[in-house]
Amino acid sequence: MTTPPGMTDADFADGLGAMRSAVGADWVFDQPADLNTYRDFYSVLWGEPEEKRASAAVAPANVEEVQQVVRIANERQIPIYPISTGRNLGYGGSAPVLSGSVVLDLKRMNRILEVNESNCSCLVEPGVSYFDMYRHLQETGSKLWIDCPDPGWGSLVGNALDSGGGYTAAGYRGHWEAVCGIESVMADGEVLRTGMGALPGSETWQQYRMGLGPCLDGLFRQSSLGVVTKMGFYMFPQPEAYLTGSIDVFRYEDLEELVDLLNELEYGNLFNGMPGIGSPVLSQDNPIAMTMIPPADEMNRMVQETGLAAWRASFTFYGPEKVIRAQWEHVKERHAHFQGVKFNEGDFITLPLSAEDMERIAKPRFGVPSLEIFFVGSRGFGNFNPSDGHIWFSAVIPRSGKGIIEANRVMRRECERLGLDLFMFAPAVTCWTRSFVLFAAVPVYKDPAKNQHLRESVREIIDICAQHGWGEYRCPPAFMDDVMDAYSFGDHKLRRVNEQIKDALDPNGILSAGRYGVWPKHLRDGRGA
Amino acid sequence: MISRRDVIKWGAVAPAIAAGSQAAFAQAPQGLDAFMLDTRYVDSLPTEHAGIPAICFAGDVTKPWFDTLDPAWRQRGYVLGGITGSDALFVLQSLAQQQGRRVVSQTQLGEKDERGVYPVSWVIAPVHPSVTA
Ligand SMILES: Cc1cc2nc3c(=O)[nH]c(=O)nc-3n(C[C@H](O)[C@H](O)[C@H](O)COP(=O)(O)OP(=O)(O)OC[C@H]3O[C@@H](n4cnc5c(N)ncnc54)[C@H](O)[C@@H]3O)c2cc1C
């Protein structure tokens, strides 16, 4: 049996015994077959002594049981690591950041506490998955949509806490941006409600996010400061219709203006769906992996030879047909001056979805959870085998044409130099408001030598990105310290303030130790080693 | 492709395999409650075998899981056998674990393709006391 670092077997057994009394013996797991399910199947340390493994898992059924478990852990200084549905594949799965932690598995807390049709919001427990919410909305005939990530098996809470993203309208698809109201069990076992939830009897918890004073929601994003037991979300009222269109331009030099225009139109609310910038000519071999952007004359020659566009801006509109058709007309007008421009009208779909449409659409764009992403490989997009695994490398880059070109070239050049495979490469993902996030899926292996090379290469890439001012928005546990190191302004003031907050709110350092590079005092020097 | 005969043969042997050392499976005396058949690997499908319904799908487990398995896995019992791609099993296995179930036997039935995916037969059975029959 793995024990938490620095604990004797006897003390740990005593702690687990107390947790059994709190949640019931059936809900404390310490046998190898059970603990296997809490491994990160996509770990870059798979099978190595440093692999991040849980010592046990505990699954409480309600807030009171969470409080008891946290108090037991705090009294005995047992590190615990809360997860909601634990599907964080590509960013750590359900394994803890500090090996030997007890995973606090909140899957049994799966009640949808409220869906408020007039307020267009919901309040949920952490174990509620996107599928659970979708089923509920279907069964109740709701007019509301959720926004889900590609795999719908994760949870609204866990995904938002890691700052995940989806594919519908602005304000909803950056999942943290749609959060309104948090309840968290703190390290001392007490319960905090943020925003208007702090005011007993308020009916505005899922309306006015800020409440009074500093907005404390941020304490819980990518953090190690609490066990979130309830979370509110704004929900998107189902629109009447959906329309997509794309605009092709044919010169390397057009990119800068294309992005500026996209920004102006989005920030001016001329479209509300997820935009995209791609390159048909550089994605002709693999639609999910843009190749290196060549020099201007070479790219322009490729365009002439193939007839494919140099760049494509894509737009998505949700709303009444009359409105979204007018918006698309306006967007086209604004692009009419580009030399040789081509307009492609895509899907127009009235909502709710017909059974026929449901079969052919990209479901997450319609708030419909799916697991289809795990089978895209079998449809010929890349060589994706879900059981091999991959990690996501996702760096925030400037939202400009220059930003795309520079990030694409640096990443492509450095990955090639380092021999780092990428099976998906998209330089300008727009789930998060006003941002481009460069996404690369890096295959992970079950072979330690290959993974060592991968880890060293990714660390180098993190450094190189930092030198350009690009930082990851999220990352797997093996790289959390490296990524936090890159946010180094003011002699690492960001990390140091986070550590001060950690010490104040969790003096025994029991919660999610090491998450995003913030270690409790007693583990700080060795960073958990 | 795996033939109809192989599917039926597998259906016949699966309960025997499980009756050996798999305590969880032994708790389901009638054997399997359903088969899952991945049409990427199994041709000429039986819609049922010995009264056991077959759930057919083509790689993507979303619909069969959402419509049939998720509701069934919220109840006690329900032993599921399948012949699917290893990619589909990976996803099903992960879903099953969340609902107190585990893969209690699996056998590779063919070569890996260029993505490393191969056909596999398996049994998923309830193991957690909250869902065992
Ligand atoms: C093929 C593929 C495609 C993907 N596509 C997307 C995508 O489109 N968008 C996207 O965002 N992600 C994507 N992912 C990543 C990931 O699968 C999802 O983000 C998933 O939703 C995260 O898992 P979860 O919701 O179960 O969160 P969890 O694993 O439960 O939580 C994530 C982390 O948040 C913290 N946490 C969770 N719950 C609590 C709590 N209650 N209290 C305190 N801390 C908590 C923990 O540190 C935990 O490790 C993809 C992964 C794969 C493999």
XYZ file of C-alpha atoms and ligand atoms in Angstrom:
715
model
C 0.000 0.000 0.000
C 1.285 3.510 -0.872
C 1.078 5.848 2.086
C 1.062 9.627 1.984
C 4.578 11.074 2.236
C 5.857 11.276 5.794
C 3.070 9.176 7.331
C 3.445 5.863 9.071
C 1.310 2.958 7.857
C -0.391 2.870 11.254
C -1.333 6.559 11.250
C -2.605 6.286 7.712
C -4.649 3.195 8.516
C -6.111 5.060 11.484
C -7.014 7.998 9.218
C -8.651 5.728 6.660
C -10.541 4.020 9.478
C -11.945 7.389 10.543
C -12.885 8.154 6.933
C -14.671 4.789 6.731
C -16.723 5.747 9.746
C -17.599 9.026 8.031
C -18.628 7.751 4.589
C -19.233 4.001 5.064
C -16.730 1.207 4.457
C -17.931 0.579 0.895
C -16.872 4.056 -0.132
C -13.246 3.943 0.927
C -11.029 2.281 -1.651
C -7.530 1.058 -0.923
C -7.231 -2.162 -2.911
C -4.961 -2.244 -5.990
C -7.791 -3.048 -8.405
C -9.746 -0.026 -7.191
C -6.757 2.291 -7.068
C -5.879 1.330 -10.610
C -8.953 3.238 -11.707
C -7.478 6.408 -10.189
C -4.308 6.241 -12.305
C -3.862 8.772 -15.058
C -4.090 6.541 -18.088
C -2.416 9.243 -20.181
C 0.382 9.850 -17.673
C 3.765 10.908 -19.043
C 5.241 9.001 -16.078
C 3.298 5.772 -16.701
C 4.823 2.799 -14.848
C 7.764 4.835 -13.499
C 8.449 5.234 -9.768
C 7.531 8.931 -10.061
C 4.089 8.196 -11.519
C 1.520 10.135 -9.536
C -0.556 7.540 -7.697
C -3.285 7.718 -5.089
C -2.827 5.949 -1.757
C -6.588 5.540 -1.380
C -9.835 7.059 -2.548
C -12.851 8.174 -0.562
C -16.260 8.893 -2.044
C -18.512 10.981 0.219
C -22.214 11.321 -0.547
C -22.932 14.850 0.664
C -21.450 18.084 1.980
C -21.528 16.919 5.594
C -19.491 13.847 4.712
C -17.035 16.005 2.774
C -16.645 18.201 5.845
C -15.987 15.187 8.040
C -13.390 13.779 5.656
C -11.647 17.145 5.366
C -11.566 17.532 9.156
C -10.140 14.031 9.566
C -7.493 14.815 6.953
C -6.681 18.161 8.549
C -6.292 16.699 12.031
C -3.944 13.997 10.760
C -2.305 15.990 7.956
C -3.383 13.513 5.297
C -3.099 15.026 1.804
C -6.373 14.823 -0.114
C -7.077 15.531 -3.759
C -10.683 16.328 -4.758
C -11.950 15.350 -8.191
C -15.451 15.669 -9.624
C -15.741 13.016 -12.344
C -11.990 12.556 -12.778
C -11.997 12.461 -16.575
C -9.211 14.958 -17.001
C -7.457 12.893 -19.678
C -4.681 14.853 -21.290
C -4.369 17.037 -18.183
C -3.875 14.461 -15.409
C -6.869 12.088 -15.402
C -8.070 11.331 -11.890
C -4.626 11.002 -10.333
C -3.424 13.421 -7.663
C -0.549 15.854 -8.246
C 1.174 14.665 -5.064
C 1.687 10.911 -5.070
C 0.272 9.257 -1.998
C -2.646 11.683 -1.685
C -6.101 10.320 -0.951
C -8.364 11.071 -3.891
C -11.629 12.626 -2.715
C -13.930 11.297 -5.401
C -17.115 13.391 -5.553
C -18.919 11.271 -8.168
C -21.693 10.328 -5.723
C -22.604 13.978 -5.237
C -24.474 14.064 -8.503
C -27.628 16.046 -7.832
C -28.847 18.741 -10.142
C -30.037 21.132 -7.458
C -31.750 23.613 -9.717
C -32.312 24.482 -13.331
C -33.902 27.900 -13.424
C -35.628 28.400 -16.759
C -36.339 32.093 -16.341
C -32.915 32.944 -15.009
C -31.228 30.603 -17.540
C -28.957 29.116 -14.908
C -28.311 25.989 -12.917
C -26.826 24.913 -9.607
C -25.142 21.512 -9.515
C -23.066 19.207 -7.380
C -19.614 18.149 -8.596
C -20.574 14.644 -9.755
C -23.078 15.923 -12.336
C -21.737 15.058 -15.777
C -22.633 16.820 -19.009
C -24.612 13.728 -19.965
C -26.522 13.859 -16.664
C -27.422 17.481 -17.259
C -28.368 16.828 -20.880
C -30.635 13.951 -19.864
C -32.286 16.163 -17.267
C -32.838 18.979 -19.788
C -34.323 16.536 -22.288
C -36.589 14.897 -19.748
C -37.895 18.192 -18.421
C -38.364 19.751 -21.864
C -36.020 22.565 -20.917
C -35.303 25.390 -23.339
C -31.754 25.699 -22.039
C -28.478 24.418 -23.423
C -25.334 23.358 -21.685
C -21.964 24.030 -23.220
C -19.848 20.876 -23.157
C -16.278 19.963 -24.036
C -15.601 17.396 -26.750
C -15.960 14.375 -24.467
C -19.260 14.801 -22.600
C -18.415 12.366 -19.803
C -16.733 14.991 -17.631
C -18.447 17.256 -15.139
C -19.600 20.836 -15.291
C -17.723 21.514 -12.043
C -14.425 19.671 -12.669
C -14.106 20.974 -16.193
C -14.824 24.568 -15.179
C -12.421 24.353 -12.221
C -9.653 23.394 -14.626
C -10.819 26.210 -16.935
C -11.988 23.957 -19.745
C -13.690 25.068 -22.907
C -16.513 24.130 -25.255
C -17.963 25.210 -28.553
C -21.196 27.223 -28.348
C -21.699 30.942 -27.790
C -19.406 33.527 -26.211
C -19.849 33.774 -22.466
C -20.702 30.066 -22.212
C -17.944 28.200 -24.023
C -15.174 29.446 -21.733
C -16.524 27.344 -18.893
C -15.019 29.339 -16.058
C -16.560 32.464 -17.582
C -20.047 30.958 -17.146
C -19.599 30.153 -13.444
C -21.852 32.087 -11.066
C -21.640 31.118 -7.422
C -19.459 28.545 -5.655
C -19.800 26.591 -2.445
C -16.595 25.138 -1.077
C -15.532 23.175 1.960
C -12.371 24.864 3.187
C -9.385 23.112 4.771
C -10.750 23.738 8.276
C -13.962 21.932 7.351
C -16.110 25.075 7.237
C -18.297 25.903 4.239
C -17.816 29.105 2.207
C -20.293 30.418 -0.349
C -19.084 33.042 -2.794
C -20.988 35.926 -4.388
C -24.606 36.379 -3.356
C -24.553 32.894 -1.809
C -22.953 34.507 1.233
C -26.198 36.350 1.938
C -28.665 34.006 3.635
C -32.003 33.942 1.833
C -30.719 35.621 -1.325
C -32.369 34.512 -4.574
C -29.583 36.008 -6.663
C -26.734 33.520 -6.183
C -26.845 32.525 -9.852
C -27.435 36.091 -11.062
C -24.921 38.555 -9.629
C -21.554 36.923 -9.599
C -19.429 39.356 -7.635
C -21.245 39.729 -4.307
C -19.411 42.096 -2.013
C -15.703 42.757 -1.691
C -12.972 40.861 -3.530
C -14.453 38.295 -5.900
C -13.380 35.046 -4.270
C -14.458 32.682 -7.063
C -10.934 32.901 -8.449
C -9.609 31.229 -5.311
C -10.975 27.964 -6.641
C -9.898 28.040 -10.289
C -6.935 25.709 -10.870
C -6.289 25.945 -7.162
C -5.526 23.989 -4.023
C -7.710 25.919 -1.611
C -11.040 24.133 -1.269
C -13.313 21.225 -2.086
C -16.004 22.652 -4.318
C -19.359 21.121 -3.408
C -21.768 23.286 -5.437
C -21.398 25.496 -8.447
C -23.766 27.723 -10.362
C -23.619 28.285 -14.108
C -25.238 30.607 -16.600
C -26.969 28.600 -19.325
C -27.559 29.476 -22.957
C -31.247 29.756 -23.938
C -31.752 27.568 -26.988
C -31.521 29.813 -30.051
C -33.964 29.607 -32.955
C -31.313 28.779 -35.500
C -27.654 28.214 -36.253
C -25.641 29.360 -39.209
C -22.025 28.970 -40.210
C -20.058 30.683 -42.905
C -16.439 30.904 -43.843
C -14.364 33.363 -45.762
C -11.366 32.370 -47.860
C -8.560 34.763 -48.688
C -5.680 33.928 -50.949
C -2.598 35.844 -49.927
C -0.169 35.222 -47.084
C -0.288 38.964 -46.375
C -4.056 38.892 -45.685
C -3.806 37.203 -42.316
C -3.138 40.254 -40.184
C -6.187 42.131 -41.426
C -8.319 38.989 -41.363
C -7.660 38.519 -37.653
C -8.108 42.229 -36.855
C -11.483 42.160 -38.564
C -12.500 38.966 -36.782
C -11.638 40.608 -33.480
C -13.557 43.787 -34.272
C -16.646 41.859 -35.356
C -16.618 39.531 -32.366
C -15.940 42.217 -29.778
C -18.668 44.337 -31.368
C -21.129 41.419 -30.899
C -21.690 40.992 -34.648
C -21.480 37.244 -34.184
C -21.736 35.150 -31.029
C -20.543 31.663 -32.002
C -17.044 30.284 -31.946
C -14.837 31.719 -34.674
C -11.847 30.020 -36.235
C -8.798 30.863 -38.285
C -7.234 28.118 -40.354
C -5.278 27.533 -43.510
C -6.762 25.215 -46.157
C -3.483 25.128 -48.074
C -1.470 24.183 -45.005
C -3.987 21.597 -43.787
C -4.549 19.785 -47.061
C -2.865 16.581 -45.862
C -4.368 16.550 -42.394
C -7.330 18.768 -41.493
C -6.411 18.764 -37.790
C -2.710 19.564 -38.104
C -1.587 22.770 -39.790
C 1.937 22.462 -41.181
C 4.688 25.060 -40.740
C 3.735 28.423 -42.250
C 6.290 28.969 -45.033
C 7.693 32.348 -46.163
C 5.218 34.631 -47.951
C 6.336 33.943 -51.532
C 6.404 30.189 -51.015
C 2.952 30.162 -49.442
C 1.551 32.367 -52.211
C 3.034 29.972 -54.771
C 1.434 26.984 -53.016
C -1.893 28.828 -53.115
C -1.562 29.423 -56.849
C -0.571 25.843 -57.563
C -3.344 24.226 -55.539
C -6.102 26.828 -55.806
C -6.598 26.394 -52.058
C -7.061 29.432 -49.850
C -4.156 30.736 -47.826
C -6.411 31.502 -44.854
C -9.956 30.790 -43.843
C -11.900 32.689 -41.199
C -14.957 30.808 -40.002
C -17.945 32.292 -38.240
C -20.809 30.800 -36.262
C -24.065 32.545 -35.484
C -26.813 31.554 -33.038
C -30.114 33.415 -33.014
C -33.301 34.150 -34.950
C -32.929 33.382 -38.660
C -33.540 36.979 -39.724
C -30.905 38.278 -37.357
C -28.171 35.749 -38.081
C -28.629 35.960 -41.849
C -28.272 39.742 -41.589
C -25.167 39.320 -39.431
C -23.599 36.964 -41.988
C -24.378 39.479 -44.756
C -22.661 42.170 -42.733
C -19.628 39.971 -42.066
C -19.363 39.266 -45.817
C -19.621 42.952 -46.659
C -16.793 43.757 -44.296
C -14.562 41.248 -46.122
C -15.567 42.130 -49.674
C -12.412 44.116 -50.362
C -9.974 41.200 -49.968
C -8.445 40.321 -53.332
C -10.135 37.170 -54.723
C -12.189 36.632 -51.554
C -14.585 33.655 -51.521
C -17.600 33.305 -49.273
C -18.783 29.841 -48.276
C -22.137 29.560 -46.596
C -22.101 26.513 -44.363
C -24.881 24.852 -42.408
C -28.125 26.579 -41.634
C -30.022 24.589 -39.018
C -33.257 25.377 -37.264
C -33.537 24.351 -33.654
C -34.339 22.199 -31.783
C -32.360 19.669 -33.804
C -34.246 17.176 -35.932
C -33.294 13.515 -35.601
C -31.685 13.732 -39.010
C -29.598 16.789 -38.138
C -28.553 15.145 -34.899
C -26.850 12.381 -36.892
C -24.680 14.703 -38.952
C -23.779 17.685 -36.793
C -20.782 18.281 -34.518
C -22.741 17.743 -31.314
C -20.830 19.933 -28.844
C -21.624 22.956 -31.037
C -25.269 22.344 -30.110
C -24.812 21.662 -26.418
C -25.174 17.921 -27.004
C -22.608 15.822 -25.122
C -20.916 13.046 -27.039
C -17.993 10.637 -26.926
C -17.538 10.671 -30.662
C -14.171 12.414 -30.333
C -12.696 9.064 -29.271
C -13.589 7.641 -32.669
C -12.545 10.457 -34.959
C -9.449 8.413 -35.688
C -11.577 5.737 -37.237
C -13.076 8.362 -39.558
C -9.676 9.240 -40.931
C -8.783 12.369 -38.957
C -5.288 11.646 -37.798
C -4.036 8.510 -36.177
C -5.839 8.847 -32.883
C -6.169 5.758 -30.717
C -7.833 6.716 -27.425
C -6.103 4.011 -25.439
C -2.615 5.213 -26.389
C -3.105 8.586 -24.828
C -1.827 12.058 -25.359
C -1.309 15.269 -23.465
C -2.521 18.651 -24.478
C -0.043 21.466 -24.866
C -2.070 24.656 -24.837
C -0.369 28.042 -24.808
C -2.032 31.449 -24.837
C -0.604 33.410 -27.768
C -1.359 36.944 -29.028
C -4.639 37.238 -30.882
C -3.193 38.641 -34.095
C -1.976 37.443 -37.483
C 1.597 37.973 -36.390
C 0.871 35.950 -33.244
C -0.377 32.966 -35.256
C 2.541 33.021 -37.675
C 5.201 33.334 -35.036
C 3.698 30.707 -32.709
C 3.135 28.278 -35.559
C 6.698 28.604 -36.803
C 8.359 28.427 -33.404
C 6.303 25.407 -32.334
C 6.693 23.534 -35.598
C 10.424 24.255 -35.800
C 11.160 23.355 -32.178
C 8.998 20.226 -32.156
C 10.774 19.022 -35.254
C 14.200 19.784 -33.766
C 13.269 17.904 -30.596
C 11.655 15.019 -32.459
C 8.341 15.635 -30.687
C 5.368 14.094 -32.484
C 2.122 16.060 -32.741
C -1.040 14.438 -34.009
C -3.154 17.555 -33.768
C -1.931 21.116 -34.135
C -4.192 24.165 -34.179
C -2.652 27.549 -33.531
C -5.754 29.616 -32.848
C -8.418 27.931 -30.713
C -11.027 30.412 -29.500
C -12.979 28.757 -26.671
C -11.912 31.492 -24.257
C -13.010 35.106 -24.626
C -10.627 37.379 -26.535
C -7.901 34.746 -26.752
C -6.080 32.492 -29.130
C -4.842 29.315 -27.535
C -2.377 27.266 -29.527
C -3.295 23.602 -29.135
C -1.041 20.653 -29.794
C -1.863 17.055 -28.929
C 1.353 15.232 -28.065
C 1.195 11.415 -28.073
C 2.107 9.729 -24.778
C 3.614 6.249 -24.578
C 3.652 3.315 -22.228
C 7.440 3.250 -22.717
C 9.529 5.093 -20.066
C 12.385 5.975 -22.424
C 10.050 7.571 -24.943
C 8.185 9.386 -22.187
C 11.424 10.710 -20.723
C 12.241 12.212 -24.089
C 8.717 13.614 -24.270
C 9.002 15.218 -20.829
C 12.368 16.787 -21.552
C 11.109 18.090 -24.879
C 7.897 19.522 -23.449
C 9.894 21.280 -20.713
C 12.076 22.823 -23.363
C 9.025 23.911 -25.326
C 7.525 25.488 -22.188
C 10.743 27.502 -21.766
C 10.869 28.515 -25.397
C 7.235 29.617 -25.305
C 7.918 31.609 -22.138
C 10.803 33.384 -23.854
C 8.250 34.534 -26.436
C 5.748 35.581 -23.770
C 3.433 32.602 -24.304
C 2.213 30.662 -21.275
C 0.063 27.539 -20.961
C -3.489 28.112 -19.784
C -3.632 24.578 -18.342
C -1.297 21.606 -18.232
C -0.784 18.047 -16.955
C 0.570 17.666 -13.399
C 4.063 16.644 -14.536
C 4.550 20.144 -15.969
C 2.697 22.313 -13.453
C 5.853 23.524 -11.709
C 7.522 24.341 -15.018
C 4.534 26.270 -16.293
C 4.127 28.189 -13.032
C 7.866 29.004 -13.180
C 7.267 30.697 -16.515
C 4.810 33.162 -14.946
C 7.804 34.798 -13.288
C 7.091 38.551 -13.243
C 8.338 40.296 -10.085
C 10.590 37.452 -8.993
C 7.721 34.944 -9.165
C 5.363 37.166 -7.206
C 2.350 35.300 -8.598
C 3.507 32.022 -7.128
C 4.608 33.658 -3.890
C 1.243 35.326 -3.345
C -0.472 32.038 -4.120
C 1.739 30.392 -1.493
C 0.844 33.068 1.073
C -2.845 32.461 0.411
C -2.269 28.719 0.617
C -0.510 29.042 3.974
C -3.274 31.228 5.350
C -6.215 29.106 4.208
C -4.703 25.622 4.398
C -1.896 25.841 6.968
C -1.485 22.061 7.161
C -1.264 21.867 3.387
C -3.769 19.042 3.006
C -5.641 20.155 -0.129
C -4.512 19.346 -3.683
C -0.841 19.816 -2.865
C 1.228 20.958 -5.821
C -1.664 21.788 -8.099
C -0.501 24.346 -10.626
C 2.836 24.748 -8.878
C 1.567 25.818 -5.464
C 2.992 23.616 -2.751
C 2.228 23.753 0.951
C 5.000 25.008 3.213
C 6.266 21.588 4.306
C 6.651 20.341 0.712
C 7.709 23.608 -0.920
C 11.468 23.096 -1.092
C 11.345 19.682 -2.675
C 8.158 20.429 -4.641
C 6.631 17.244 -3.384
C 9.669 15.078 -4.229
C -14.015 -9.661 -39.655
C -15.275 -12.011 -36.996
C -17.878 -14.429 -38.240
C -21.354 -14.988 -36.888
C -20.196 -18.415 -35.745
C -17.386 -16.875 -33.698
C -19.802 -14.484 -32.072
C -22.096 -17.303 -31.111
C -19.211 -19.418 -29.911
C -17.979 -16.549 -27.824
C -21.468 -16.086 -26.403
C -21.453 -19.698 -25.387
C -18.065 -19.651 -23.717
C -18.235 -16.282 -21.978
C -20.388 -17.456 -19.053
C -18.070 -20.412 -18.564
C -15.029 -18.157 -18.403
C -16.717 -15.947 -15.922
C -17.989 -18.784 -13.769
C -14.360 -19.755 -13.088
C -12.771 -17.142 -10.879
C -14.874 -14.051 -11.410
C -17.026 -13.821 -8.341
C -18.884 -10.811 -9.617
C -19.889 -12.553 -12.770
C -20.989 -15.646 -10.920
C -23.628 -13.510 -9.237
C -25.465 -13.313 -12.538
C -26.648 -16.899 -12.935
C -28.219 -16.402 -16.329
C -24.924 -15.109 -17.635
C -24.999 -12.058 -19.818
C -27.760 -9.469 -19.842
C -26.726 -8.064 -23.221
C -24.048 -8.239 -25.917
C -22.380 -5.219 -27.489
C -21.288 -5.789 -31.032
C -19.099 -3.360 -32.905
C -20.061 -3.546 -36.567
C -16.551 -2.499 -37.560
C -15.483 -5.998 -36.516
C -18.507 -8.237 -36.503
C -20.348 -9.041 -39.714
C -23.787 -10.679 -40.186
C -25.141 -9.711 -36.826
C -27.369 -11.770 -34.636
C -29.981 -9.446 -33.113
C -30.034 -11.719 -30.137
C -28.438 -14.941 -28.989
C -30.175 -17.347 -26.637
C -32.597 -14.593 -25.678
C -29.845 -12.127 -24.895
C -30.259 -8.843 -26.779
C -27.425 -7.577 -28.958
C -26.647 -3.859 -29.003
C -25.001 -2.979 -32.293
C -22.940 0.136 -32.918
C -20.113 1.249 -35.173
C -17.281 2.411 -32.933
C -18.892 5.380 -31.205
C -20.369 4.175 -27.924
C -22.252 7.402 -27.140
C -25.734 6.313 -28.181
C -25.752 2.754 -26.815
C -24.259 3.956 -23.562
C -26.632 6.912 -23.175
C -29.780 5.065 -24.250
C -29.186 1.642 -22.753
C -26.111 1.161 -20.616
C -26.210 4.264 -18.430
C -29.792 3.594 -17.285
C -28.992 -0.115 -16.807
C -25.775 0.606 -14.925
C -27.652 2.809 -12.478
C -29.461 -0.349 -11.340
C -28.020 -3.404 -9.664
C -26.698 -6.275 -11.739
C -26.374 -6.185 -15.552
C -23.525 -8.194 -16.961
C -22.462 -7.112 -20.400
C -20.393 -9.020 -22.922
C -18.950 -7.500 -26.033
C -16.926 -7.864 -29.147
C -15.673 -4.428 -30.036
C -12.656 -2.452 -31.065
C -10.159 -1.892 -28.249
C -10.824 1.854 -28.640
C -14.511 1.370 -27.821
C -13.616 -0.884 -24.897
C -11.300 1.803 -23.530
C -14.185 4.259 -23.401
C -16.715 1.740 -22.069
C -14.318 0.578 -19.403
C -13.828 4.096 -18.192
C -17.586 4.701 -18.088
C -18.137 1.383 -16.322
C -15.621 2.151 -13.580
C -17.533 5.282 -12.687
C -20.593 3.106 -12.109
C -19.036 0.407 -9.937
C -18.261 -2.008 -12.767
C -15.126 -3.466 -14.193
C -13.827 -5.468 -17.137
C -13.589 -8.950 -15.646
C -12.295 -10.736 -18.734
C -10.944 -9.732 -22.111
C -9.359 -11.517 -25.045
C -7.652 -9.978 -28.044
C -9.275 -11.417 -31.157
C -7.197 -10.017 -33.980
C -4.237 -7.977 -35.123
C -3.726 -4.288 -34.360
C -4.496 -1.908 -37.206
C -2.270 1.045 -38.097
C -3.735 3.010 -35.188
C -3.011 0.179 -32.758
C -6.704 -0.667 -32.434
C -7.691 -4.348 -32.389
C -10.856 -6.414 -31.920
C -11.414 -7.713 -28.420
C -14.037 -9.759 -26.616
C -14.792 -8.838 -23.044
C -17.165 -9.001 -20.120
C -18.035 -6.006 -17.940
C -19.661 -6.942 -14.632
C -20.717 -5.114 -11.469
C -18.128 -5.298 -8.677
C -19.071 -2.608 -6.166
C -21.530 -3.653 -3.437
C -23.827 -0.781 -4.388
C -24.491 -2.355 -7.801
C -23.868 -6.100 -7.457
C -27.061 -8.096 -7.777
C -9.913 13.402 -26.805
C -10.064 14.445 -25.729
C -10.718 15.638 -26.018
C -10.840 16.625 -25.035
N -11.512 17.777 -25.336
C -11.669 18.729 -24.401
C -12.398 19.920 -24.681
O -12.951 20.076 -25.769
N -12.468 20.873 -23.715
C -11.920 20.697 -22.488
O -12.038 21.582 -21.633
N -11.258 19.563 -22.181
C -11.114 18.581 -23.087
N -10.439 17.419 -22.761
C -9.831 17.301 -21.419
C -10.737 16.644 -20.342
O -11.108 15.371 -20.771
C -11.982 17.438 -19.991
O -11.635 18.759 -19.658
C -12.762 16.845 -18.806
O -14.037 17.426 -18.739
C -12.078 17.052 -17.452
O -12.493 16.059 -16.580
P -13.616 16.256 -15.442
O -14.668 17.138 -15.990
O -13.990 14.916 -15.008
O -12.840 17.047 -14.314
P -12.094 16.418 -13.060
O -11.077 15.464 -13.539
O -13.055 15.948 -12.062
O -11.425 17.745 -12.485
C -10.301 18.341 -13.034
C -9.419 18.855 -11.903
O -10.096 19.910 -11.216
C -9.929 19.779 -9.798
N -11.230 19.544 -9.198
C -12.232 18.841 -9.767
N -13.296 18.845 -8.979
C -12.986 19.546 -7.886
C -13.719 19.925 -6.756
N -14.993 19.588 -6.614
N -13.102 20.676 -5.807
C -11.824 21.075 -5.977
N -11.084 20.740 -7.053
C -11.658 19.994 -8.010
C -8.981 18.625 -9.583
O -7.678 19.135 -9.433
C -9.130 17.805 -10.850
O -7.958 17.067 -11.140
C -10.294 16.417 -23.732
C -9.643 15.201 -23.454
C -9.537 14.224 -24.433
C -8.841 12.955 -24.089
